[in-house]
Tab-separated table of C-alpha atoms and ligand atoms in Angstrom:
chain	number	residue	atom	x	y	z
A	1	MET	CA	11.915	10.847	2.692
A	2	LYS	CA	8.174	10.754	3.428
A	3	ASN	CA	6.573	7.792	5.204
A	4	ILE	CA	3.604	6.450	3.235
A	5	ALA	CA	0.844	4.461	4.963
A	6	VAL	CA	-1.430	2.584	2.542
A	7	LEU	CA	-4.934	1.617	3.695
A	8	VAL	CA	-6.579	-1.321	1.932
A	9	SER	CA	-9.624	-3.600	2.142
A	10	GLY	CA	-9.451	-6.003	-0.790
A	11	GLY	CA	-7.387	-7.353	-3.654
A	12	GLY	CA	-4.789	-4.635	-3.405
A	13	THR	CA	-3.950	-4.176	-7.084
A	14	ASN	CA	-3.493	-0.453	-6.463
A	15	LEU	CA	-1.183	-1.268	-3.545
A	16	GLN	CA	0.747	-3.526	-5.945
A	17	ALA	CA	1.024	-0.671	-8.446
A	18	LEU	CA	2.502	1.482	-5.671
A	19	ILE	CA	4.930	-1.264	-4.586
A	20	ASP	CA	6.057	-1.801	-8.210
A	21	ALA	CA	6.449	1.935	-8.785
A	22	GLU	CA	8.554	2.261	-5.644
A	23	LYS	CA	10.751	-0.652	-6.776
A	24	ARG	CA	11.272	1.026	-10.165
A	25	GLY	CA	12.283	4.246	-8.399
A	26	ASP	CA	9.159	6.029	-9.601
A	27	ILE	CA	8.089	7.191	-6.134
A	28	LYS	CA	10.506	10.011	-5.540
A	29	ASN	CA	11.190	10.962	-1.925
A	30	GLY	CA	8.647	8.494	-0.513
A	31	LYS	CA	8.645	4.988	0.981
A	32	ILE	CA	5.713	2.712	1.797
A	33	THR	CA	6.335	2.074	5.486
A	34	CYS	CA	3.126	0.283	6.453
A	35	VAL	CA	-0.087	-1.204	5.110
A	36	ILE	CA	-3.258	-1.158	7.199
A	37	SER	CA	-6.154	-3.439	6.245
A	38	SER	CA	-9.774	-3.132	7.349
A	39	LYS	CA	-10.329	-6.797	6.468
A	40	ALA	CA	-8.425	-9.768	7.900
A	41	ASP	CA	-8.677	-11.783	4.658
A	42	ALA	CA	-7.694	-9.046	2.197
A	43	TYR	CA	-5.254	-10.341	-0.425
A	44	ALA	CA	-3.555	-6.939	-0.190
A	45	ILE	CA	-1.991	-8.166	3.085
A	46	GLU	CA	-0.168	-10.935	1.185
A	47	ARG	CA	1.105	-8.388	-1.310
A	48	ALA	CA	2.496	-6.267	1.529
A	49	LYS	CA	4.154	-9.276	3.174
A	50	LYS	CA	5.732	-10.392	-0.125
A	51	ALA	CA	7.201	-6.915	-0.507
A	52	GLY	CA	8.500	-6.937	3.080
A	53	ILE	CA	6.193	-4.134	4.205
A	54	PRO	CA	4.741	-4.382	7.743
A	55	ALA	CA	0.986	-5.030	7.570
A	56	VAL	CA	-1.410	-4.162	10.371
A	57	VAL	CA	-4.873	-5.743	10.370
A	58	MET	CA	-7.575	-3.580	11.915
A	59	PRO	CA	-10.932	-5.208	11.086
A	60	ARG	CA	-13.718	-2.615	10.832
A	61	LYS	CA	-16.231	-5.109	12.231
A	62	GLU	CA	-14.384	-5.265	15.556
A	63	TYR	CA	-15.310	-1.636	16.301
A	64	ALA	CA	-18.726	-0.456	17.434
A	65	ASN	CA	-18.951	2.540	15.144
A	66	SER	CA	-17.123	4.693	12.629
A	67	LYS	CA	-15.860	7.121	15.285
A	68	ASP	CA	-14.216	4.377	17.389
A	69	TYR	CA	-12.695	2.849	14.276
A	70	SER	CA	-11.400	6.183	12.998
A	71	GLU	CA	-9.818	6.985	16.372
A	72	ALA	CA	-8.001	3.642	16.312
A	73	ILE	CA	-6.811	4.236	12.736
A	74	LEU	CA	-5.624	7.722	13.708
A	75	ALA	CA	-3.640	6.336	16.634
A	76	GLU	CA	-1.999	3.783	14.317
A	77	LEU	CA	-1.156	6.417	11.688
A	78	ASN	CA	0.431	8.585	14.371
A	79	LYS	CA	2.367	5.611	15.719
A	80	GLN	CA	3.614	4.847	12.211
A	81	LYS	CA	4.645	8.505	11.790
A	82	ALA	CA	2.795	8.673	8.470
A	83	ASP	CA	3.472	11.732	6.327
A	84	LEU	CA	1.033	10.606	3.636
A	85	VAL	CA	-1.980	8.297	3.895
A	86	VAL	CA	-3.110	6.555	0.702
A	87	LEU	CA	-6.557	4.963	0.481
A	88	ALA	CA	-6.051	2.219	-2.112
A	89	GLY	CA	-9.364	0.390	-2.335
A	90	PHE	CA	-10.116	1.191	1.311
A	91	MET	CA	-13.847	0.619	1.670
A	92	THR	CA	-14.526	2.404	4.951
A	93	ILE	CA	-15.314	6.097	5.240
A	94	LEU	CA	-13.127	7.685	7.899
A	95	ASP	CA	-14.484	10.085	10.447
A	96	GLU	CA	-13.370	13.717	10.481
A	97	CYS	CA	-10.979	13.066	13.382
A	98	VAL	CA	-8.680	11.512	10.750
A	99	THR	CA	-9.286	13.983	7.915
A	100	LYS	CA	-8.742	16.935	10.275
A	101	ALA	CA	-5.490	15.441	11.615
A	102	TYR	CA	-4.154	14.890	8.082
A	103	PRO	CA	-5.396	17.844	6.010
A	104	TYR	CA	-4.366	17.484	2.350
A	105	LYS	CA	-2.288	14.502	3.425
A	106	ILE	CA	-4.762	11.743	2.568
A	107	ILE	CA	-5.083	10.634	-1.068
A	108	ASN	CA	-7.842	8.398	-2.421
A	109	VAL	CA	-8.362	6.737	-5.784
A	110	HIS	CA	-11.970	6.592	-6.953
A	111	PRO	CA	-12.950	4.560	-10.023
A	112	ALA	CA	-15.041	7.222	-11.811
A	113	LEU	CA	-14.724	10.747	-13.122
A	114	ILE	CA	-15.709	12.748	-10.031
A	115	PRO	CA	-18.234	14.403	-9.627
A	116	SER	CA	-19.993	11.522	-11.408
A	117	PHE	CA	-20.790	8.226	-9.677
A	118	CYS	CA	-19.225	9.100	-6.345
A	119	GLY	CA	-20.094	9.670	-2.706
A	120	GLU	CA	-21.531	7.313	-0.146
A	121	GLY	CA	-22.603	3.949	-1.581
A	122	TYR	CA	-20.421	4.247	-4.685
A	123	TYR	CA	-17.523	1.871	-4.290
A	124	GLY	CA	-15.935	-1.007	-6.178
A	125	LEU	CA	-18.084	-2.626	-8.855
A	126	LYS	CA	-21.153	-0.569	-7.840
A	127	VAL	CA	-19.513	2.464	-9.453
A	128	HIS	CA	-19.117	0.711	-12.802
A	129	GLU	CA	-22.645	-0.769	-12.623
A	130	ALA	CA	-23.991	2.774	-12.161
A	131	ALA	CA	-21.897	4.178	-15.020
A	132	LEU	CA	-23.110	1.436	-17.394
A	133	ALA	CA	-26.723	1.817	-16.226
A	134	TYR	CA	-26.518	5.534	-17.038
A	135	GLY	CA	-25.032	4.816	-20.451
A	136	VAL	CA	-21.994	7.089	-20.237
A	137	LYS	CA	-19.576	6.856	-23.154
A	138	ILE	CA	-16.468	7.663	-21.157
A	139	SER	CA	-15.551	6.831	-17.588
A	140	GLY	CA	-12.273	6.796	-15.701
A	141	ALA	CA	-10.693	7.353	-12.332
A	142	THR	CA	-9.905	10.262	-10.051
A	143	VAL	CA	-7.086	10.660	-7.562
A	144	HIS	CA	-8.052	13.257	-4.983
A	145	PHE	CA	-7.373	14.549	-1.509
A	146	VAL	CA	-9.738	13.293	1.169
A	147	ASN	CA	-11.759	15.719	3.253
A	148	GLU	CA	-14.746	15.230	5.568
A	149	LYS	CA	-17.177	14.630	2.666
A	150	ALA	CA	-16.998	11.347	0.732
A	151	ASP	CA	-15.181	11.738	-2.616
A	152	ALA	CA	-15.434	15.538	-2.408
A	153	GLY	CA	-11.834	16.619	-1.765
A	154	ALA	CA	-9.617	18.508	-4.210
A	155	ILE	CA	-8.919	16.605	-7.441
A	156	ILE	CA	-5.243	15.903	-8.145
A	157	LEU	CA	-5.310	13.804	-11.341
A	158	GLN	CA	-7.984	12.270	-13.576
A	159	GLY	CA	-7.855	9.957	-16.557
A	160	ALA	CA	-10.535	8.626	-18.901
A	161	VAL	CA	-11.275	5.519	-20.964
A	162	ASP	CA	-13.904	4.834	-23.635
A	163	VAL	CA	-16.860	2.702	-22.602
A	164	ALA	CA	-17.566	-0.028	-25.176
A	165	ASN	CA	-21.077	-1.257	-26.029
A	166	ASP	CA	-20.265	-4.692	-24.671
A	167	ASP	CA	-18.499	-3.581	-21.471
A	168	THR	CA	-19.586	-5.297	-18.268
A	169	PRO	CA	-18.954	-3.837	-14.789
A	170	GLU	CA	-16.001	-6.223	-14.508
A	171	SER	CA	-14.472	-5.361	-17.901
A	172	LEU	CA	-14.910	-1.633	-17.307
A	173	GLN	CA	-13.356	-1.933	-13.858
A	174	LEU	CA	-10.310	-3.735	-15.263
A	175	LYS	CA	-9.961	-1.272	-18.160
A	176	ILE	CA	-10.034	1.684	-15.750
A	177	MET	CA	-7.590	0.050	-13.346
A	178	GLN	CA	-5.085	-0.878	-16.059
A	179	ASN	CA	-5.256	2.364	-18.012
A	180	VAL	CA	-5.809	4.900	-15.276
A	181	GLU	CA	-5.683	3.840	-11.596
A	182	TRP	CA	-2.441	1.848	-11.627
A	183	LYS	CA	-0.693	4.717	-13.424
A	184	LEU	CA	-2.186	7.813	-11.824
A	185	LEU	CA	-2.150	6.710	-8.180
A	186	PRO	CA	1.654	6.132	-8.068
A	187	LYS	CA	2.137	9.342	-10.062
A	188	ALA	CA	0.068	11.395	-7.603
A	189	VAL	CA	1.874	9.817	-4.645
A	190	SER	CA	5.238	10.743	-6.118
A	191	LEU	CA	4.064	14.288	-6.881
A	192	PHE	CA	2.950	14.624	-3.244
A	193	CYS	CA	6.230	13.287	-1.885
A	194	GLU	CA	8.146	15.697	-4.108
A	195	ASP	CA	6.019	18.622	-2.818
A	196	ARG	CA	4.747	19.275	-6.335
A	197	ILE	CA	1.078	19.647	-5.390
A	198	THR	CA	-0.182	22.968	-4.090
A	199	VAL	CA	-3.665	23.775	-2.880
A	200	LYS	CA	-5.317	27.135	-3.431
A	201	ASP	CA	-8.965	28.022	-2.714
A	202	GLY	CA	-9.727	24.340	-2.114
A	203	LYS	CA	-8.349	23.271	-5.494
A	204	ALA	CA	-5.197	21.256	-6.118
A	205	PHE	CA	-2.640	22.366	-8.693
A	206	VAL	CA	0.059	20.008	-9.898
A	207	ASP	CA	3.489	21.108	-11.046
A	208	LEU	CA	3.827	18.540	-13.871
B	18	GAR	C1	-10.353	0.090	-7.154
B	18	GAR	O1	-11.021	0.137	-8.396
B	18	GAR	C2	-10.550	1.387	-6.411
B	18	GAR	O2	-10.567	2.518	-7.239
B	18	GAR	C3	-11.914	1.178	-5.805
B	18	GAR	O3	-11.943	-0.171	-5.430
B	18	GAR	C4	-11.008	-0.929	-6.223
B	18	GAR	C5	-10.021	-1.589	-5.294
B	18	GAR	O4	-9.173	-2.450	-5.981
B	18	GAR	N1	-12.118	2.054	-4.694
B	18	GAR	C6	-13.313	2.525	-4.357
B	18	GAR	O5	-14.339	2.232	-4.928
B	18	GAR	C7	-13.286	3.477	-3.173
B	18	GAR	N2	-14.465	4.296	-3.167
B	18	GAR	P1	-7.781	-2.945	-5.376
B	18	GAR	O6	-8.038	-3.460	-3.966
B	18	GAR	O7	-7.388	-4.062	-6.304
B	18	GAR	O8	-6.817	-1.788	-5.409
């Protein structure tokens, strides 16, 4: 059974999707053993508590820089004996001390079809604002491994939705969460825990 650490910063709907999937038995060979939040007031912490999962609050603002913060996160992940780290709406970019310690063991969900609307500065609603400003007709979400470059690691799963003429950043965000993120993130986590993802030449291949 693999220990899953989920890192959060906000509402935690993706964390909830993982908790619900685990309860249904849809996360095979994996268990969410801790939640780490970069914000003290994140609602995701309540979700963890309600599910009986230990939550650790590590506010980003209490650390001088990204390196210090990443070292503290790494120490906590090691202490928790994490086998898989899931970034579920985690809004801080981690330094390479973490990505190097957990190669192909950190999974992120990004609310766009990578390589569009991704990288530094693209997070949360900003991603959907950019997609609507560009006028794309489809958008979606990507579940990918995390490496030292923001949103540039090997893609595991992607899913798309149609963009409607009257979509707002908020409506597009919700549509992508409901139709893609909340389904594909638990699926990718289970595939990882079942050892059904292989990586070759920097690309991920899923045994579906
Ligand atoms: C989700 O849409 C997630 O994909 C996005 O933030 C939202 C968090 O929602 N993540 C990023 O933009 C990371 N670059 P949640 O807290 O309700 O899961």
